[in-house]
PDB file of C-alpha atoms in Angstrom:
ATOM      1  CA  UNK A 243     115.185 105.261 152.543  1.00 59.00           C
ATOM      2  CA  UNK A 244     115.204 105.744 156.371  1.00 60.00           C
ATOM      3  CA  UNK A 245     117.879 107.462 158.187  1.00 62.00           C
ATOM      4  CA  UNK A 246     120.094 104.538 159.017  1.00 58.00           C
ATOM      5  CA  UNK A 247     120.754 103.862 155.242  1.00 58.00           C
ATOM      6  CA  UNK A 248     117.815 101.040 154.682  1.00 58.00           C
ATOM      7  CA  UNK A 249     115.514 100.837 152.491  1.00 56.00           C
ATOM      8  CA  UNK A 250     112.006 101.230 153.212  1.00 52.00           C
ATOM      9  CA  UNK A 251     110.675  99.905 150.143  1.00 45.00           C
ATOM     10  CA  UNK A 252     109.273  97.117 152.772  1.00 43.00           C
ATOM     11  CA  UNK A 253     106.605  97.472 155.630  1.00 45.00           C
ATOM     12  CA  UNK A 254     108.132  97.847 158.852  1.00 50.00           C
ATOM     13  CA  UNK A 255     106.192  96.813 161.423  1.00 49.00           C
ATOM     14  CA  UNK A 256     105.692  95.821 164.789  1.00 50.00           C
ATOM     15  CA  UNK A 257     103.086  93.342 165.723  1.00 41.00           C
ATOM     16  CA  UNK A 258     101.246  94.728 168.762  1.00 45.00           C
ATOM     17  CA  UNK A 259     100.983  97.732 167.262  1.00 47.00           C
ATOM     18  CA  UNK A 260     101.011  97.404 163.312  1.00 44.00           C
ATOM     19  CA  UNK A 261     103.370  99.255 160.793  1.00 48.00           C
ATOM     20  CA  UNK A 262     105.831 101.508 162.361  1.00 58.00           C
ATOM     21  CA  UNK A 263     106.470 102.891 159.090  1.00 59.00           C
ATOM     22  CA  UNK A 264     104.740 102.649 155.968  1.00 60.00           C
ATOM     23  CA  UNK A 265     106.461 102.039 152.311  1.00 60.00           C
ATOM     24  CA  UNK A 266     107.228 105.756 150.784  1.00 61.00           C
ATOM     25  CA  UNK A 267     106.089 105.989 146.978  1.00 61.00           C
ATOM     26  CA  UNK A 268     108.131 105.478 144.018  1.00 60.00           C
ATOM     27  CA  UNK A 269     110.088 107.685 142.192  1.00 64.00           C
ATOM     28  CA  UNK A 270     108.187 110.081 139.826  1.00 69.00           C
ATOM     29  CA  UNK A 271     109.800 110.855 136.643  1.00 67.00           C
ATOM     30  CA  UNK A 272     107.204 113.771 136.854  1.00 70.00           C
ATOM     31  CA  UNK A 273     108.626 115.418 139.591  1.00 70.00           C
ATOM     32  CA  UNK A 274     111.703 113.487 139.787  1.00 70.00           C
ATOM     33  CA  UNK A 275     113.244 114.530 136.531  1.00 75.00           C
ATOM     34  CA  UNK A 276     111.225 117.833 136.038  1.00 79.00           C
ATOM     35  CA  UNK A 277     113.207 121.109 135.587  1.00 86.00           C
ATOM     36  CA  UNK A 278     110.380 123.133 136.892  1.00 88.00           C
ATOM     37  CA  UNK A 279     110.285 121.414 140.383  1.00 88.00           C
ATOM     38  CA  UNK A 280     113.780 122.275 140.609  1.00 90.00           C
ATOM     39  CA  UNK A 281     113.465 125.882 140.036  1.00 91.00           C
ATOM     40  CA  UNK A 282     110.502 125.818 142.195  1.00 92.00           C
ATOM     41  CA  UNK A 283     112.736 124.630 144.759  1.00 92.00           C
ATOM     42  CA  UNK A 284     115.014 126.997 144.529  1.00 92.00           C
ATOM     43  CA  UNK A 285     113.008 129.793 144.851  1.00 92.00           C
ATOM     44  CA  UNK A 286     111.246 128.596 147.894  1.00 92.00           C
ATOM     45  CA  UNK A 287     114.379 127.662 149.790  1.00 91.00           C
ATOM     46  CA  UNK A 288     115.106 130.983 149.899  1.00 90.00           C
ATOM     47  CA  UNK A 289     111.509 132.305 151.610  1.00 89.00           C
ATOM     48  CA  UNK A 290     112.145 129.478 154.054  1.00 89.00           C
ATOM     49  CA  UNK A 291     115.637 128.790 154.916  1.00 87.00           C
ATOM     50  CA  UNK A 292     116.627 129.426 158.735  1.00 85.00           C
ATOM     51  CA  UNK A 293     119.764 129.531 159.766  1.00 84.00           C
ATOM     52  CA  UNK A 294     120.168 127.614 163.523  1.00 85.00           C
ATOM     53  CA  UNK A 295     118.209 128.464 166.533  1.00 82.00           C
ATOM     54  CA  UNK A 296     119.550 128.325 169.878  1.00 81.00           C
ATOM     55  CA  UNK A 297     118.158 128.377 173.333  1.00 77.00           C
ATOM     56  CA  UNK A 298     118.075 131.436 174.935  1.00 76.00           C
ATOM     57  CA  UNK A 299     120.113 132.740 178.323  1.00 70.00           C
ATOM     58  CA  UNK A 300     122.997 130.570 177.882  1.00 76.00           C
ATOM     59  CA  UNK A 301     126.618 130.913 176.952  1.00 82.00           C
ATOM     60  CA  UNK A 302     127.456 130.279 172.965  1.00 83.00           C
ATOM     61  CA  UNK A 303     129.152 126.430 173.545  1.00 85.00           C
ATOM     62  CA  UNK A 304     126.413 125.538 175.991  1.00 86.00           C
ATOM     63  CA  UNK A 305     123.981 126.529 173.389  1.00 87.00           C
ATOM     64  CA  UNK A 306     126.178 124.503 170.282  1.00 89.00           C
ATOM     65  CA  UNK A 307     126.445 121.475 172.433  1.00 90.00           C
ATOM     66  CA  UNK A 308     122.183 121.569 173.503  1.00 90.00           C
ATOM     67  CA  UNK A 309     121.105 121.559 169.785  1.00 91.00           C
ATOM     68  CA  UNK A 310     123.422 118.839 168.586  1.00 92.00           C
ATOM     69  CA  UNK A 311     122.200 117.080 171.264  1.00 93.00           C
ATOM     70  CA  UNK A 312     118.397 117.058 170.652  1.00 94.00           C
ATOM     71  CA  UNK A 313     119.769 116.737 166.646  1.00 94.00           C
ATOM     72  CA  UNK A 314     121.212 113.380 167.879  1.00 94.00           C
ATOM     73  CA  UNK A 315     118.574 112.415 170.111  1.00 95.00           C
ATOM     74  CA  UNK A 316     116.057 112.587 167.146  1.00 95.00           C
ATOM     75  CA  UNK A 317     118.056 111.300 165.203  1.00 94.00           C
ATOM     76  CA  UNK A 318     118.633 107.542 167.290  1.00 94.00           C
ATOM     77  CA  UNK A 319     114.498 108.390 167.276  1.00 94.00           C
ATOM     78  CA  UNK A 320     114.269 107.710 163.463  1.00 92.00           C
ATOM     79  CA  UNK A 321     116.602 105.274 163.210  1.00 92.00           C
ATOM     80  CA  UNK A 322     114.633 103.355 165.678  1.00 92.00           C
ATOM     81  CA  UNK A 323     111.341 103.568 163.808  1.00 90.00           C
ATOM     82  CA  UNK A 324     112.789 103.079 160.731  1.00 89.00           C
ATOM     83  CA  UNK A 325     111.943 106.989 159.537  1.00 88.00           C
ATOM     84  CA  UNK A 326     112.369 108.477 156.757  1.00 88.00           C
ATOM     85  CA  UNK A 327     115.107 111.557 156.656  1.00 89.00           C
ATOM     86  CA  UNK A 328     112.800 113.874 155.382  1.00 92.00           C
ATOM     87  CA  UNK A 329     110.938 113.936 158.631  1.00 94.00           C
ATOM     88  CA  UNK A 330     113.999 114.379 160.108  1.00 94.00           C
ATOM     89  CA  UNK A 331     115.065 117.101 157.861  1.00 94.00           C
ATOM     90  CA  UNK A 332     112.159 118.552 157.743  1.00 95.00           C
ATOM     91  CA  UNK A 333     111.689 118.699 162.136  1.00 95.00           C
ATOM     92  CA  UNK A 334     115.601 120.117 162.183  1.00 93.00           C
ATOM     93  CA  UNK A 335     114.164 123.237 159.936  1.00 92.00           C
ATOM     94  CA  UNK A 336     110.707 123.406 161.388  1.00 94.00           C
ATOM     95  CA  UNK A 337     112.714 123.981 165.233  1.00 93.00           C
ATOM     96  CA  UNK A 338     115.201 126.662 163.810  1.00 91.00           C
ATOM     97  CA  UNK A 339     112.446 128.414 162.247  1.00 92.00           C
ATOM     98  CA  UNK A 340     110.484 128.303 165.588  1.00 93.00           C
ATOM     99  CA  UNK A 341     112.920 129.044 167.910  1.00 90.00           C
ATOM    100  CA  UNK A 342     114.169 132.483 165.551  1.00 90.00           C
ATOM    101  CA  UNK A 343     110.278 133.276 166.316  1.00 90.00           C
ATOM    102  CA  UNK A 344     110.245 132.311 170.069  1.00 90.00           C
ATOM    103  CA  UNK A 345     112.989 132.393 172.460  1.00 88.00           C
ATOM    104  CA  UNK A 346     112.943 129.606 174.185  1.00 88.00           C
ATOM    105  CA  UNK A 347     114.785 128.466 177.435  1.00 87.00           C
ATOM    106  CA  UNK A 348     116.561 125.463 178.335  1.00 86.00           C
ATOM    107  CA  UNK A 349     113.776 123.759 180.297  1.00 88.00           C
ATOM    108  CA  UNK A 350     111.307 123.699 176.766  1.00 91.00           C
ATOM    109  CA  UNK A 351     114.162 122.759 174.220  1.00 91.00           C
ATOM    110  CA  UNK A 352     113.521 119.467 174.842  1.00 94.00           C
ATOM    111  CA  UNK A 353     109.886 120.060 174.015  1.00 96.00           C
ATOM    112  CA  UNK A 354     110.235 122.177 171.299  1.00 95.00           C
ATOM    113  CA  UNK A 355     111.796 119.162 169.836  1.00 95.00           C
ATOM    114  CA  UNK A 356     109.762 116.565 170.331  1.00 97.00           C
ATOM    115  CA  UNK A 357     106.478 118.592 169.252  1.00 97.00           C
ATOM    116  CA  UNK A 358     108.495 119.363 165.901  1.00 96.00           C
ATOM    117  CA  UNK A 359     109.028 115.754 165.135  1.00 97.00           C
ATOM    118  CA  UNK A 360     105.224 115.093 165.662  1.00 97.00           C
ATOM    119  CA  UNK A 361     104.177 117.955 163.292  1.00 97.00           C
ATOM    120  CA  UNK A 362     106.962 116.731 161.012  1.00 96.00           C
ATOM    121  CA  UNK A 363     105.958 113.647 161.149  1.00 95.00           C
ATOM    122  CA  UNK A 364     101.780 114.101 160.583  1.00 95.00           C
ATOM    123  CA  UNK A 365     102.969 115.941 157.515  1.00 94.00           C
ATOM    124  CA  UNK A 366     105.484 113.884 156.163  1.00 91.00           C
ATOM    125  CA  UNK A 367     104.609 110.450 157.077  1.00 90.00           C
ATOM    126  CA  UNK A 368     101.628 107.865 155.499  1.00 87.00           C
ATOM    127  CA  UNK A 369     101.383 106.515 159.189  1.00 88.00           C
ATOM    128  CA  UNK A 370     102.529 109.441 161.671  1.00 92.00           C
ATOM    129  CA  UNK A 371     103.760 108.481 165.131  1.00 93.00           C
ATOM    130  CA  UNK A 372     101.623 108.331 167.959  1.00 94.00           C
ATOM    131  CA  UNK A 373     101.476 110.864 170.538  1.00 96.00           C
ATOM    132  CA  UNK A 374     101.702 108.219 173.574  1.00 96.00           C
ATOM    133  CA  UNK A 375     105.241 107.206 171.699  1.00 95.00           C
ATOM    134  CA  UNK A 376     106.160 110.574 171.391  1.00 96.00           C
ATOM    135  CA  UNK A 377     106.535 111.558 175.500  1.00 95.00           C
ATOM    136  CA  UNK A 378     107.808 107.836 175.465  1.00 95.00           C
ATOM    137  CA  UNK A 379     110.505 108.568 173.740  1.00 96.00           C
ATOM    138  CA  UNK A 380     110.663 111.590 176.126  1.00 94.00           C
ATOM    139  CA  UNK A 381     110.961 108.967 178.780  1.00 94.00           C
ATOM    140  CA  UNK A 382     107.696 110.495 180.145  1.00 93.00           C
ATOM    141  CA  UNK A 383     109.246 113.474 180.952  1.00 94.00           C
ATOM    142  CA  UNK A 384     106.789 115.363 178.906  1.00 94.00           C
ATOM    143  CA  UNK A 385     103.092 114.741 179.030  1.00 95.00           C
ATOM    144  CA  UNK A 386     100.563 114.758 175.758  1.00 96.00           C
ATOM    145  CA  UNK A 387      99.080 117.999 176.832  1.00 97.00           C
ATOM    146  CA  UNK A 388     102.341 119.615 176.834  1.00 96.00           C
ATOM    147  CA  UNK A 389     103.011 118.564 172.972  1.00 97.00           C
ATOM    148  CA  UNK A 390      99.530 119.297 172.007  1.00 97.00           C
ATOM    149  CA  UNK A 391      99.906 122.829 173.417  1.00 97.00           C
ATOM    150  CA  UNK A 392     103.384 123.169 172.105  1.00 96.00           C
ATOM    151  CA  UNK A 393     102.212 122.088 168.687  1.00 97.00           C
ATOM    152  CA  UNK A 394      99.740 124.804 168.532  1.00 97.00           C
ATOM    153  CA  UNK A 395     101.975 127.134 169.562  1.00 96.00           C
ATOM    154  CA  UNK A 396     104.430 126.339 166.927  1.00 96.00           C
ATOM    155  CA  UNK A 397     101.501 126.502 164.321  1.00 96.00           C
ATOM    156  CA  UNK A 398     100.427 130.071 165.718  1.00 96.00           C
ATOM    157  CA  UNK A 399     104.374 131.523 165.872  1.00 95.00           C
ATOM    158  CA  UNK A 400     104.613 130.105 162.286  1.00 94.00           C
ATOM    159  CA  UNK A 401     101.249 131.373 161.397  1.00 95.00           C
ATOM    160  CA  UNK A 402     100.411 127.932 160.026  1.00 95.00           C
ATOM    161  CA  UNK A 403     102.976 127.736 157.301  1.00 94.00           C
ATOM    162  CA  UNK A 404     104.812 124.478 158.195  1.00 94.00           C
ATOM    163  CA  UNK A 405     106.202 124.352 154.669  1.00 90.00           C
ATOM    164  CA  UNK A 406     110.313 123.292 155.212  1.00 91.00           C
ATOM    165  CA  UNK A 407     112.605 122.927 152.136  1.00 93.00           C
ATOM    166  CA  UNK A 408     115.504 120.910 153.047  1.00 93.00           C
ATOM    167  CA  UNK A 409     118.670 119.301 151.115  1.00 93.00           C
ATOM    168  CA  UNK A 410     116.508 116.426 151.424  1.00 93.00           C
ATOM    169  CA  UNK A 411     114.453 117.991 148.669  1.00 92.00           C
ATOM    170  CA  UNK A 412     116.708 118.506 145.929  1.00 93.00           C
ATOM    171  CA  UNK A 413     118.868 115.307 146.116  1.00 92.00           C
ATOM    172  CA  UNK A 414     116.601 113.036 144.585  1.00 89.00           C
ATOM    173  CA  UNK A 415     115.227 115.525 141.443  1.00 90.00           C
ATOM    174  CA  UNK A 416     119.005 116.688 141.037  1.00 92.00           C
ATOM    175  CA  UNK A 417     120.487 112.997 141.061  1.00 91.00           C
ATOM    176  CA  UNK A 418     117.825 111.948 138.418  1.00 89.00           C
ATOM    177  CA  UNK A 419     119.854 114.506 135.809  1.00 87.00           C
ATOM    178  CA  UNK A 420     122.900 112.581 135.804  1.00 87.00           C
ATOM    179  CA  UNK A 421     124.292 110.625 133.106  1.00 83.00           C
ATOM    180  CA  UNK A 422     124.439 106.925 135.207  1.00 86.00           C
ATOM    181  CA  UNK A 423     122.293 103.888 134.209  1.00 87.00           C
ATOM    182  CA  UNK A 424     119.683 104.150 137.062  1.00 86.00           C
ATOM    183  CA  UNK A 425     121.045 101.288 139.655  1.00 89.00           C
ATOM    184  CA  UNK A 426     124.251 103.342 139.951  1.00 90.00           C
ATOM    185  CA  UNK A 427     121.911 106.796 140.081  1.00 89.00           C
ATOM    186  CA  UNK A 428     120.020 104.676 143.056  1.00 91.00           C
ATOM    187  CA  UNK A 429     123.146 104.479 145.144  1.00 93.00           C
ATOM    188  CA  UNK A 430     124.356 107.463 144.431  1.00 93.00           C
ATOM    189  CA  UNK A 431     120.750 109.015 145.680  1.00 92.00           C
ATOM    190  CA  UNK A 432     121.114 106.987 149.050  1.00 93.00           C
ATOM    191  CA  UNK A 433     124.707 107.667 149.505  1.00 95.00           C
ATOM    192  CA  UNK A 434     123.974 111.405 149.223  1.00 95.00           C
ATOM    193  CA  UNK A 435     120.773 110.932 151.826  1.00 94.00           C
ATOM    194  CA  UNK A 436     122.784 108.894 154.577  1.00 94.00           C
ATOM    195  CA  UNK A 437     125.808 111.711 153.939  1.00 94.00           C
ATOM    196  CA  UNK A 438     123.576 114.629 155.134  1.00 94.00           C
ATOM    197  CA  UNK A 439     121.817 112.526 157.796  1.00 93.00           C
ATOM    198  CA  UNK A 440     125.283 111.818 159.322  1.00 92.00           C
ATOM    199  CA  UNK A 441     126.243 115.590 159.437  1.00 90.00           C
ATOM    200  CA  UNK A 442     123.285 117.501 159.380  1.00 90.00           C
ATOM    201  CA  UNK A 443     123.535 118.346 163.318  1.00 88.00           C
ATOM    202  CA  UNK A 444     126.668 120.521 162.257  1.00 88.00           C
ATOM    203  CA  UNK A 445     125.352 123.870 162.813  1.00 84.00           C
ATOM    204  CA  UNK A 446     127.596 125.331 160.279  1.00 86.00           C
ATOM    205  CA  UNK A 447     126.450 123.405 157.346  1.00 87.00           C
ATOM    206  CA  UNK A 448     122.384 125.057 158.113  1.00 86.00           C
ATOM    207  CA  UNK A 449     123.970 128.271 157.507  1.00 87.00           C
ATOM    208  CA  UNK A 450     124.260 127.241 153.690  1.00 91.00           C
ATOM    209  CA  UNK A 451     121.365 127.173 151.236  1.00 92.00           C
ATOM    210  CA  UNK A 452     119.552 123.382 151.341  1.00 93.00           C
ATOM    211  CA  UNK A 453     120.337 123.303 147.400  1.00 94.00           C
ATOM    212  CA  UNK A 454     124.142 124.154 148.133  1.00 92.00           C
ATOM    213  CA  UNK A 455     124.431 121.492 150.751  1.00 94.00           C
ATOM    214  CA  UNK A 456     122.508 118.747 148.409  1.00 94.00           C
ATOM    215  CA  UNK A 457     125.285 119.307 145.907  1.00 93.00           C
ATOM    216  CA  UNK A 458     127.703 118.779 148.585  1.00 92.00           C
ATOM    217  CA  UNK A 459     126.233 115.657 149.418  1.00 94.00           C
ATOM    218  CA  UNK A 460     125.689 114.238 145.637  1.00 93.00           C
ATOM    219  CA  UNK A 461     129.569 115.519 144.955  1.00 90.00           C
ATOM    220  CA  UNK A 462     130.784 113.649 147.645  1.00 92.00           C
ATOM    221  CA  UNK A 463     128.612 110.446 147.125  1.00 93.00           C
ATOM    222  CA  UNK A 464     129.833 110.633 143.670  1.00 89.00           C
ATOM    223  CA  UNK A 465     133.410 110.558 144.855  1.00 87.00           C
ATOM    224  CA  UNK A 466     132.510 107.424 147.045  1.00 88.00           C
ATOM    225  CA  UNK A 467     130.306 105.250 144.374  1.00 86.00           C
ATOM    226  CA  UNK A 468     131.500 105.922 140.965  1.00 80.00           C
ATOM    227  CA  UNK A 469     134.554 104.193 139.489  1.00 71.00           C
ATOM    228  CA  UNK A 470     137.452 106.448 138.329  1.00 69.00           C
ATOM    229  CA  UNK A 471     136.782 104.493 134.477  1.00 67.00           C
ATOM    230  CA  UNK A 472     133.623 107.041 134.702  1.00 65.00           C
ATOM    231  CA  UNK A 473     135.874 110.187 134.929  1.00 74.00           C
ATOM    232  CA  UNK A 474     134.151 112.083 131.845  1.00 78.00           C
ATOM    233  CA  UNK A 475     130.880 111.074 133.124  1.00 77.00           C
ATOM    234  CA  UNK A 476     131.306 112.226 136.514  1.00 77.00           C
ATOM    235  CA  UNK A 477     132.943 115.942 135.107  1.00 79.00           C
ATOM    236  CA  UNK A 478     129.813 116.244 132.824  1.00 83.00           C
ATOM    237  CA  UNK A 479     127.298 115.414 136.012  1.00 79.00           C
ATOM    238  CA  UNK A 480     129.654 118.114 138.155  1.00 80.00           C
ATOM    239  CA  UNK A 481     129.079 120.355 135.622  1.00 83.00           C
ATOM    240  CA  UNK A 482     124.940 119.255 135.050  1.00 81.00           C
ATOM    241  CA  UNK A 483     124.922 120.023 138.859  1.00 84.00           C
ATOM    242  CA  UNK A 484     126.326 123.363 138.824  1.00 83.00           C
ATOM    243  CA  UNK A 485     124.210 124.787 136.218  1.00 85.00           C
ATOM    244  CA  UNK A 486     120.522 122.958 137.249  1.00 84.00           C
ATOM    245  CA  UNK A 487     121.585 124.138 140.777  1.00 84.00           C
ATOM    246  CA  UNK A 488     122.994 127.453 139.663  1.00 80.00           C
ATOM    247  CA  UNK A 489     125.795 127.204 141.694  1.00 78.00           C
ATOM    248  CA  UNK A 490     128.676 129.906 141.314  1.00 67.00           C
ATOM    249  CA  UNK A 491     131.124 127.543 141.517  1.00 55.00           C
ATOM    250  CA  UNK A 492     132.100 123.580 141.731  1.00 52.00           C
ATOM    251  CA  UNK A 493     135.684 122.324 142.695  1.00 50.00           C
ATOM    252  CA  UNK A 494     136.979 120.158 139.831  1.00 46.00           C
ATOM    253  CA  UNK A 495     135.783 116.472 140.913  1.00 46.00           C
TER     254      UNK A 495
END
């Protein structure tokens, strides 16, 4: 599912160019309803997890306002190509971790973000963007030389560990565990995804864990999608969450 709520189940594409995106793959019940990748998860979020980077040299609200900003502005980028939200995710993570690493000014913010969406997107995506649309989207403000030096730079500061675990992550393995018939576990899997997407540029909600704000998400999807005739359904898949997630606590749903 992209980040505008769609499903991408379909080729998108554009005809003087060919696909903009390209169909991600199914649902594994392998990895999708595997314990194991769960607790994997878990343990890595915690060697990766980053809590927001700012730019450097500028007063705290300046700073708030500049990262929501390029959060947004890659955001309308996704939704325009039809990407998925783990690239997006997964570029939001990849800049904080960078920019903890680097300080970095006002007049490169811009570029540190647009270089983390290509990396993001080589890694994350069957057909990655192009670097031509890249500094497009930059309204040819940047040039490709700048993002190709930026990107090794951000490969060098991170010593080539590009590895990001975002909410993004858990929501589908986590959703699989609940006790729905699977067309009502579907929306409540895409409800969770657009949730995040709409609020991840909050820098208070990166402060939290990635598996803490994918229960968030799935709590509050549930609340939206399942009907109240579900009640002891929905307590028993609070509670599911709590303890796959080991969460220390869950408000009564």
């Amino acid at each position: 599912m992209d980040v505008s709520g769609q499903d991408t189940s379909d080729h998108c594409t554009n005809s003087s160019e060919g696909p903009v995106t390209v169909a991600q793959a199914k649902y594994d019940p392998f990895f999708t309803r595997n314990l194991r990748v769960i607790e994997d998860l878990l343990i890595d979020e915690k060697r990766y997890h980053s809590t927001p980077g700012f730019c450097v040299s500028q007063s705290p609200a300046r700073t708030t306002w500049m990262r929501r900003s390029l959060l947004n502005w890659l955001r309308d980028i996704c939704i325009h190509r039809g990407t998925d939200g783990e690239v997006l995710a997964h570029t939001a993570q990849l800049i904080d971790r960078y920019m903890h690493i680097v300080p970095t000014e006002q007049n490169e913010y811009q570029l540190v973000g647009a270089t983390c969406f290509f990396i993001s997107s080589k890694l994350k995506e069957t057909v990655p963007i192009a670097l031509r649309k890249v500094t497009e989207y930059t309204a040819n403000s940047l040039t490709e030389q700048d993002v190709l030096a930026k990107e090794l730079t951000v490969c060098i500061s991170l010593m080539w560990d590009l590895t990001c675990i975002t909410p993004v992550d858990f929501v589908a393995p986590v959703v699989e565990f609940l006790e729905f018939v699977p067309s009502l576990r579907q929306i409540i899997r895409q409800a969770a995804l657009c949730i995040y997407i709409k609020a991840f540029h909050v820098e208070e909600i990166s402060t939290y864990m990635p598996s803490y704000i994918a229960a968030a998400c799935i709590l509050y999807a549930l609340n939206l999608t399942v009907h109240r005739d579900l009640s002891d359904t929905t307590i028993r898949s609070v509670t599911r969450i709590q303890r796959i997630l080991r969460l220390e606590a869950v408000s009564s749903f």
